[in-house]
Structures are given as structure tokens and as C-alpha cells.
Coordinates of C-alpha atoms and ligand atoms in Angstrom, one line a residue:
M1 CA -41.4 -0.6 8.3
A2 CA -39.6 2.3 10.0
S3 CA -36.7 3.7 8.1
A4 CA -33.3 4.1 9.6
T5 CA -32.8 7.3 11.6
L6 CA -30.0 9.7 11.4
Q7 CA -30.0 11.9 14.4
I8 CA -28.1 15.2 14.1
D9 CA -27.1 17.1 17.2
L10 CA -27.1 20.7 16.2
D11 CA -25.9 21.8 19.6
A12 CA -22.8 19.6 19.0
V13 CA -22.2 21.4 15.7
L14 CA -22.5 24.8 17.4
A15 CA -20.1 23.7 20.2
N16 CA -17.6 22.5 17.6
W17 CA -17.9 25.8 15.8
R18 CA -17.3 27.8 19.0
V19 CA -14.2 25.8 19.8
L20 CA -12.8 26.3 16.3
D21 CA -13.8 30.0 16.4
A22 CA -11.9 30.4 19.7
L23 CA -8.9 28.7 18.2
S24 CA -9.1 31.0 15.1
G25 CA -8.4 34.0 17.4
A26 CA -10.3 37.1 18.3
A27 CA -9.1 39.0 15.2
C28 CA -10.3 36.3 12.8
E29 CA -13.8 35.6 11.7
T30 CA -14.9 32.0 11.5
A31 CA -17.1 30.9 8.6
A32 CA -18.7 27.5 8.0
V33 CA -18.3 25.2 5.0
V34 CA -21.7 23.6 4.2
K35 CA -20.9 22.1 0.7
A36 CA -22.3 18.7 -0.2
D37 CA -25.4 19.4 1.8
A38 CA -23.3 20.1 4.9
Y39 CA -21.4 16.9 4.5
G40 CA -24.6 15.0 4.2
L41 CA -26.3 16.4 7.3
G42 CA -28.6 18.9 5.7
A43 CA -27.2 22.3 4.7
A44 CA -30.3 24.4 5.4
R45 CA -30.8 23.1 8.9
V46 CA -27.2 23.2 9.8
A47 CA -26.6 26.7 8.4
Q48 CA -29.7 28.1 10.0
A49 CA -28.5 26.9 13.4
L50 CA -25.1 28.3 12.8
M51 CA -26.6 31.6 11.7
R52 CA -28.5 31.8 15.0
A53 CA -25.2 31.3 16.7
G54 CA -23.7 34.3 14.8
V55 CA -22.1 32.8 11.7
R56 CA -22.3 35.3 8.8
K57 CA -20.3 33.6 6.1
F58 CA -20.8 30.2 4.4
F59 CA -18.9 28.3 1.8
V60 CA -20.4 25.9 -0.8
A61 CA -18.8 24.0 -3.7
L62 CA -21.3 24.8 -6.4
A63 CA -23.5 27.7 -7.4
E64 CA -26.5 25.4 -7.3
E65 CA -25.7 24.6 -3.7
G66 CA -25.4 28.4 -3.0
A67 CA -28.8 29.0 -4.7
A68 CA -30.5 26.4 -2.5
L69 CA -28.8 27.8 0.6
R70 CA -29.9 31.3 -0.2
Q71 CA -33.5 30.2 -0.2
G72 CA -33.0 28.7 3.3
L73 CA -31.1 31.6 4.8
G74 CA -32.4 34.7 3.3
E75 CA -30.4 37.7 2.1
A76 CA -28.2 38.4 5.1
P77 CA -25.3 35.9 5.0
E78 CA -22.5 35.9 2.5
I79 CA -22.4 32.7 0.5
Y80 CA -19.0 31.9 -1.2
V81 CA -18.9 29.5 -4.1
L82 CA -15.6 27.5 -4.2
S83 CA -15.9 26.4 -7.8
G84 CA -16.0 30.1 -8.7
H85 CA -17.9 31.5 -11.7
M86 CA -18.4 28.6 -14.1
A87 CA -20.0 28.9 -17.5
G88 CA -23.8 28.9 -16.9
D89 CA -23.6 30.2 -13.3
T90 CA -23.9 33.9 -14.1
E91 CA -27.6 34.2 -13.6
M92 CA -27.6 32.3 -10.3
I93 CA -24.6 34.3 -9.0
G94 CA -26.1 37.6 -10.0
D95 CA -29.8 37.0 -9.0
L96 CA -29.0 35.3 -5.7
G97 CA -26.1 37.4 -4.6
L98 CA -23.5 34.6 -4.4
T99 CA -19.8 35.4 -4.1
P100 CA -17.8 33.3 -6.6
M101 CA -14.2 32.5 -5.6
L102 CA -12.6 33.0 -9.0
N103 CA -9.9 30.5 -9.7
S104 CA -8.5 31.2 -13.2
L105 CA -7.9 34.0 -15.6
E106 CA -10.8 32.6 -17.6
Q107 CA -13.1 33.0 -14.6
V108 CA -11.9 36.5 -13.8
T109 CA -12.6 37.5 -17.4
R110 CA -16.0 35.8 -17.3
H111 CA -17.0 37.5 -14.1
F112 CA -15.7 41.0 -15.0
E113 CA -17.5 40.9 -18.3
A114 CA -20.8 39.4 -17.1
L115 CA -21.2 40.8 -13.6
P116 CA -18.8 43.7 -13.3
D117 CA -20.4 45.2 -10.2
T118 CA -21.0 42.1 -8.2
P119 CA -18.8 40.8 -5.3
F120 CA -16.1 38.2 -5.9
G121 CA -13.1 36.6 -4.2
V122 CA -10.0 35.0 -5.7
Q123 CA -8.5 31.6 -5.1
L124 CA -4.7 31.3 -5.4
D125 CA -2.8 28.1 -5.8
T126 CA 0.0 27.8 -3.2
G127 CA 1.0 24.2 -4.1
M128 CA -2.0 21.9 -4.0
N129 CA -2.5 22.2 -7.8
R130 CA -6.2 21.7 -7.7
L131 CA -7.9 25.1 -7.9
G132 CA -6.7 28.7 -8.0
M133 CA -4.4 31.0 -10.0
E134 CA -0.7 30.3 -9.9
A135 CA 1.9 32.9 -9.0
G136 CA 2.6 33.8 -12.7
E137 CA -1.0 34.3 -13.7
W138 CA -1.7 36.2 -10.5
A139 CA 1.3 38.5 -11.0
A140 CA -0.1 39.4 -14.4
V141 CA -3.6 40.4 -13.2
A142 CA -3.2 41.2 -9.5
P143 CA -3.2 45.0 -9.9
I144 CA -6.4 45.0 -11.9
V145 CA -8.1 42.4 -9.8
I146 CA -7.2 44.0 -6.5
G147 CA -8.3 47.3 -8.0
A148 CA -11.7 45.8 -8.5
G149 CA -12.1 45.2 -4.8
P150 CA -12.2 41.5 -4.1
K151 CA -13.9 40.4 -0.9
L152 CA -11.4 37.8 -0.1
L153 CA -8.1 36.1 -1.2
M154 CA -7.9 32.5 -0.3
S155 CA -5.9 29.3 -0.7
H156 CA -6.2 25.8 0.5
L157 CA -3.7 23.5 2.3
A158 CA -3.0 20.0 0.9
C159 CA -1.6 18.4 4.1
A160 CA -3.1 20.3 7.0
D161 CA -4.0 17.1 8.7
E162 CA -0.3 16.2 9.1
P163 CA 1.1 19.0 11.3
G164 CA 4.7 18.0 10.6
H165 CA 4.4 18.0 6.8
A166 CA 6.8 20.3 5.0
A167 CA 4.1 21.4 2.5
N168 CA 2.3 23.4 5.3
A169 CA 5.1 25.8 5.9
A170 CA 5.9 26.0 2.1
Q171 CA 2.3 26.8 1.3
L172 CA 2.1 29.4 4.1
A173 CA 5.2 31.1 2.7
E174 CA 3.8 31.1 -0.8
F175 CA 0.5 32.5 0.5
H176 CA 2.3 35.4 2.2
H177 CA 4.3 36.0 -1.0
L178 CA 1.1 36.2 -3.1
T179 CA -1.0 38.3 -0.8
D180 CA 1.1 40.4 1.6
G181 CA 0.5 44.1 1.2
T182 CA -2.7 43.7 -0.9
G183 CA -4.9 45.0 1.9
V184 CA -7.5 42.4 1.0
P185 CA -9.0 40.1 3.7
R186 CA -7.4 36.6 3.5
S187 CA -8.5 33.1 4.2
F188 CA -6.2 30.1 4.4
A189 CA -7.3 27.6 7.0
A190 CA -9.9 24.9 7.0
T191 CA -10.3 22.6 10.0
G192 CA -6.8 21.2 9.8
G193 CA -5.2 24.7 9.2
I194 CA -7.0 26.1 12.3
L195 CA -5.3 23.4 14.4
L196 CA -1.9 24.3 13.0
G197 CA -2.1 27.5 14.9
R198 CA -2.5 31.3 14.5
A199 CA 0.1 31.7 11.8
Y200 CA -2.4 29.9 9.5
T201 CA -5.7 31.6 10.4
F202 CA -5.4 35.1 8.8
D203 CA -8.8 37.0 8.6
L204 CA -11.3 34.3 8.0
T205 CA -11.2 30.5 8.7
R206 CA -13.3 27.9 6.8
P207 CA -13.9 24.8 8.9
G208 CA -16.1 22.0 7.5
I209 CA -15.4 18.5 8.9
G210 CA -14.5 19.8 12.4
L211 CA -18.0 21.2 12.7
Y212 CA -19.4 17.7 12.0
G213 CA -17.2 15.8 14.4
G214 CA -14.5 14.6 12.1
A215 CA -10.7 14.3 12.2
P216 CA -8.3 16.0 12.4
F217 CA -10.4 17.8 15.1
A218 CA -9.8 15.1 17.7
A219 CA -11.7 17.0 20.5
A220 CA -14.8 17.4 18.4
H221 CA -18.2 16.6 20.0
P222 CA -19.9 13.7 18.1
V223 CA -22.7 15.1 15.9
V224 CA -24.4 12.0 14.4
R225 CA -26.1 8.9 15.6
L226 CA -27.3 6.4 13.0
S227 CA -29.8 3.8 14.2
L228 CA -30.9 0.9 11.9
P229 CA -34.2 -0.8 12.7
L230 CA -34.3 -4.6 13.0
V231 CA -36.3 -6.1 10.1
Q232 CA -36.1 -9.7 11.2
V233 CA -34.2 -12.0 13.6
R234 CA -33.4 -15.6 12.8
E235 CA -31.7 -18.6 14.3
V236 CA -28.8 -19.9 12.2
L237 CA -27.5 -23.3 12.9
A238 CA -23.8 -24.1 13.2
G239 CA -22.4 -24.6 9.7
E240 CA -25.0 -22.5 8.0
T241 CA -24.0 -19.4 6.1
V242 CA -25.4 -15.9 5.9
G243 CA -25.8 -13.5 3.0
Y244 CA -24.4 -13.1 -0.5
G245 CA -21.5 -15.3 -1.4
C246 CA -22.2 -17.4 1.7
A247 CA -19.4 -15.2 3.1
W248 CA -20.0 -15.9 6.7
R249 CA -20.4 -19.3 8.2
A250 CA -21.8 -19.8 11.8
A251 CA -19.2 -21.6 14.0
A252 CA -22.0 -22.3 16.5
D253 CA -25.7 -21.9 16.6
S254 CA -26.3 -18.1 16.3
R255 CA -29.0 -15.5 16.3
I256 CA -28.7 -13.1 13.4
A257 CA -30.5 -9.8 13.1
T258 CA -31.1 -8.2 9.7
V259 CA -31.2 -4.4 9.8
A260 CA -32.6 -2.0 7.3
A261 CA -29.7 -0.1 5.6
G262 CA -27.0 -1.0 3.2
Y263 CA -24.5 0.3 0.7
A264 CA -27.2 2.2 -1.1
D265 CA -27.4 4.2 2.1
G266 CA -23.7 4.9 2.3
L267 CA -22.8 2.0 4.5
L268 CA -19.9 1.0 2.2
R269 CA -19.6 -2.5 1.0
A270 CA -16.0 -2.4 2.2
L271 CA -17.5 -2.7 5.8
S272 CA -18.5 -6.3 5.0
G273 CA -17.3 -8.5 7.8
R274 CA -15.5 -5.6 9.4
A275 CA -17.8 -3.2 11.1
T276 CA -19.5 -3.3 14.5
L277 CA -23.0 -2.3 15.4
Y278 CA -24.1 -1.4 18.9
A279 CA -27.1 -2.5 21.0
N280 CA -27.4 0.3 23.6
G281 CA -23.6 0.3 23.8
T282 CA -23.0 -3.5 23.5
P283 CA -20.9 -4.4 20.5
C284 CA -22.4 -6.8 17.9
P285 CA -20.3 -7.8 14.9
L286 CA -21.5 -7.3 11.3
V287 CA -21.4 -10.7 9.7
G288 CA -21.2 -11.5 6.0
R289 CA -21.5 -9.0 3.2
V290 CA -23.2 -5.6 3.3
S291 CA -26.0 -5.7 0.7
M292 CA -27.8 -2.9 -1.0
D293 CA -30.5 -2.4 1.6
L294 CA -29.6 -4.8 4.4
I295 CA -26.9 -5.7 6.9
T296 CA -26.7 -8.9 9.0
V297 CA -25.5 -8.7 12.5
D298 CA -24.6 -11.4 15.1
V299 CA -26.8 -10.7 18.2
T300 CA -26.4 -14.2 19.8
H301 CA -24.9 -12.7 23.0
L302 CA -27.7 -10.2 23.6
G303 CA -30.4 -10.8 26.2
D304 CA -33.2 -8.5 25.2
L305 CA -33.2 -7.4 21.6
P306 CA -33.4 -3.7 20.9
D307 CA -35.7 -2.2 18.2
A308 CA -32.6 -0.9 16.4
L309 CA -28.8 -1.2 16.3
D310 CA -26.5 1.8 16.1
I311 CA -23.7 2.0 13.5
L312 CA -22.7 5.5 14.4
C313 CA -22.9 6.4 18.1
P314 CA -20.6 7.5 20.9
E315 CA -19.0 4.1 20.9
Q316 CA -18.2 4.3 17.2
G317 CA -17.8 7.7 15.6
I318 CA -17.4 8.5 12.0
E319 CA -13.6 8.1 12.1
A320 CA -13.8 4.6 13.7
L321 CA -16.4 3.5 11.1
A322 CA -14.2 5.1 8.4
S323 CA -11.1 3.2 9.4
A324 CA -13.1 -0.1 9.4
A325 CA -14.0 0.7 5.7
G326 CA -10.5 1.9 4.9
T327 CA -11.6 5.5 4.2
I328 CA -11.9 8.9 6.0
G329 CA -14.7 10.4 8.0
Y330 CA -15.5 12.9 5.2
E331 CA -16.5 10.0 2.9
I332 CA -18.6 8.3 5.6
L333 CA -20.6 11.5 6.2
T334 CA -21.0 12.6 2.6
A335 CA -22.1 9.0 1.6
L336 CA -25.0 9.0 4.1
G337 CA -27.9 8.4 1.9
G338 CA -31.3 10.1 1.3
R339 CA -33.4 7.3 2.7
Y340 CA -32.7 8.0 6.3
T341 CA -35.1 10.0 8.4
R342 CA -33.0 12.9 9.5
R343 CA -34.0 14.1 13.0
Y344 CA -32.5 17.3 14.4
G345 CA -31.9 18.1 18.0
G346 CA -30.8 21.3 19.6
G347 CA -29.5 24.2 17.6
T348 CA -31.6 27.0 19.1
A349 CA -28.7 29.0 20.6
Ligands
LIG401 C1 -13.9 21.4 1.8 C2 -13.1 22.7 1.9 C3 -13.0 23.3 3.1 C4 -13.4 22.7 4.4 O1 -12.4 21.7 4.8 P1 -12.5 20.8 6.1 O2 -11.3 20.0 6.0 O3 -13.7 20.0 5.9 O4 -12.5 21.7 7.3 C5 -12.3 24.6 3.2 N1 -11.9 25.1 2.0 C6 -11.9 24.5 0.8 C7 -11.4 25.2 -0.4 C8 -12.5 23.3 0.7 O5 -12.6 22.6 -0.5

């Protein structure tokens, strides 16, 4: 049986990067965030395409991700590690030339002791209370740390997807307060921050989700198509039920297609009875429960049956599928499982 196919349009990723780069302004460099295997799409392939388009800086969450990316990209690009320099990371950071974004006094001490001559950046907390040094800690060590020549000072916005949220301006003011006059390059904006405008972009922006076609970048080109092959088609008589829990009952004689993907592939069980699949653009309702490896779909109204039904496609992007599941596009993408055949198109620019 053919496995489900995840098509990834690298030209769309590059087009999204170029728009976000233009929005970041001429004086600002635009990096790319490829943590979590480029949000599930394949970090090496995505980053190689972005590198060919001129991207020189990449962000990952973990040193292990940075190590894998270094193998795929070679020595040239800078790879920043958002979790900083954790215990056990020293060898990887040193040997592979990763740049940890130090986020606590403990990490600063660890890095300065273990790898005193290797590059680093610093993460500052401006109100999100997740990662980064707070104002008091920073004040205590800023002269020493800045003297050691950090590559970058950065912070992260908690509410950038809500342009009117008061936290945005408050975090911006705090970031200025912590970093003005340091002379060190600064990075503040991810996708949402870029869309807030030039006051937020500083020297380097760090888009992730916008590259992959997700909100809040509403004008993004869609990047993924996910096609699920039909395993079987059956006639279900009026009154019969389909799937676990007999959760769906046919109101009339129906034709039900069973397609090969389920919640083990990231098609969340919360989509049960709520999602729509598409037969060359024609909507077909998902019926009954999503099971581990299979989904059942009402195709009664179709004339010719296609070989596969799409669950991500131009008619239903990651945000539309996310809202059917009660989640966000980030979770839909990063949940996409390892069983799909990933096919890449474009990306040669
Ligand atoms: C994930 C992440 C990003 C990218 O955010 P998007 O919203 O996907 O653009 C940037 N910076 C940090 C610190 C992150 O954790």
C-alpha cells in the first residue's frame, strides 16, 4: 500500500521568507527558525533551500537539532540554540560551532568556564517569563557579559499574534531598557513581531511559522499538501454505523472511503467528526472517529473516486484544519508524523 504523501513546496517557503525579509526592513537581517525539524517539514531540506536563497542564520531549540543541522548545512551558516548551553551540551556546541543563546546566570557561568573563546548570545526576559535573564540578573552581569562580545541579545514576545495587546509595547520598552547603548546586535521579532512593524524588528528577525504558511502571517503562501490514499471503499446501509464507538450512523445509504492515516500520524483525534477532506477540491466530510492509522470519509456524492483524499490543500490550510481540531497551525505542523513520504518541490532559487 502506498503511504500518505506530504508534499512540501520549498518555493513557497522561499517566497514567504522573502516577504518577511522585506517587511523586516533593509537594515535588518532575516534568519529562519527550523526547530522541531522545521516544524515537521524536514530541517535539512528546508534550511538548504533557504541557504541557497541567501539565509545565513538559523535557530533551533536544542543543541542536538543544531548538531544535525550542521551536518546538513556545512560550516558556513550560524546556528543559534534557543535552549542555550545546557549541561551535557558543551562538546556539541564546541565541536560543531553552535551559538548558544545563554538564558541564565548558570548558563553564562557554564559557557564562560567550559568554552571561554566560543561565540554566544544572550536571551533576556522582557515579560514572558519562560526563558532568559531578568532585569536584575542582567544588571549584575551585563558589563562582564557584554565585554566578552556576545553575538546577539534577544528576547521573545508573548502576544505578538495580537497586535493590540498591551504586552507588546510593554515588552518592547523593556527590551530597549535592557539593551539600548550596548552596541550588540539585537533580535526581538518572530513572525508575529515582524508583522507588528519596524519598531519591533531591530537587527535580526527570527520567523518560523510564517515561513511554513501559518498564522499570524495571513498572506503566507501555502506550503504543504497532505494526501491520504484510499485503502478501501464500502457501501454502508442506512442505519449502520462506522468506526470505534459506533460514533457515526448513516442517515441514508452511503459510500464510505477508508484512508491511510490517523492520530499516530498527527491527524489529531479531536478532528473526529469535524474535519473535511477534499477530492480534487470537492469537500467530503470525515465521519466517525479518527483511529490510530485510519480515517473514514463520506464520499457518497462523488462520481469518480480519486486515489487519495487531501486533508491539507489549498481549500483547507493548516489554520483551517487547526481550528477544526481546536488548536493552532503550529501544532498541526509539528504533529505531522514520520510515516508520511515527504516529497519536496522547488527550492532551487
Ligand atoms: C519558536 C520561536 C521563534 C519562531 O516563532 P514563530 O512564531 O514560529 O515565527 C522565534 N524565537 C523564539 C525564541 C522561538 O521560541
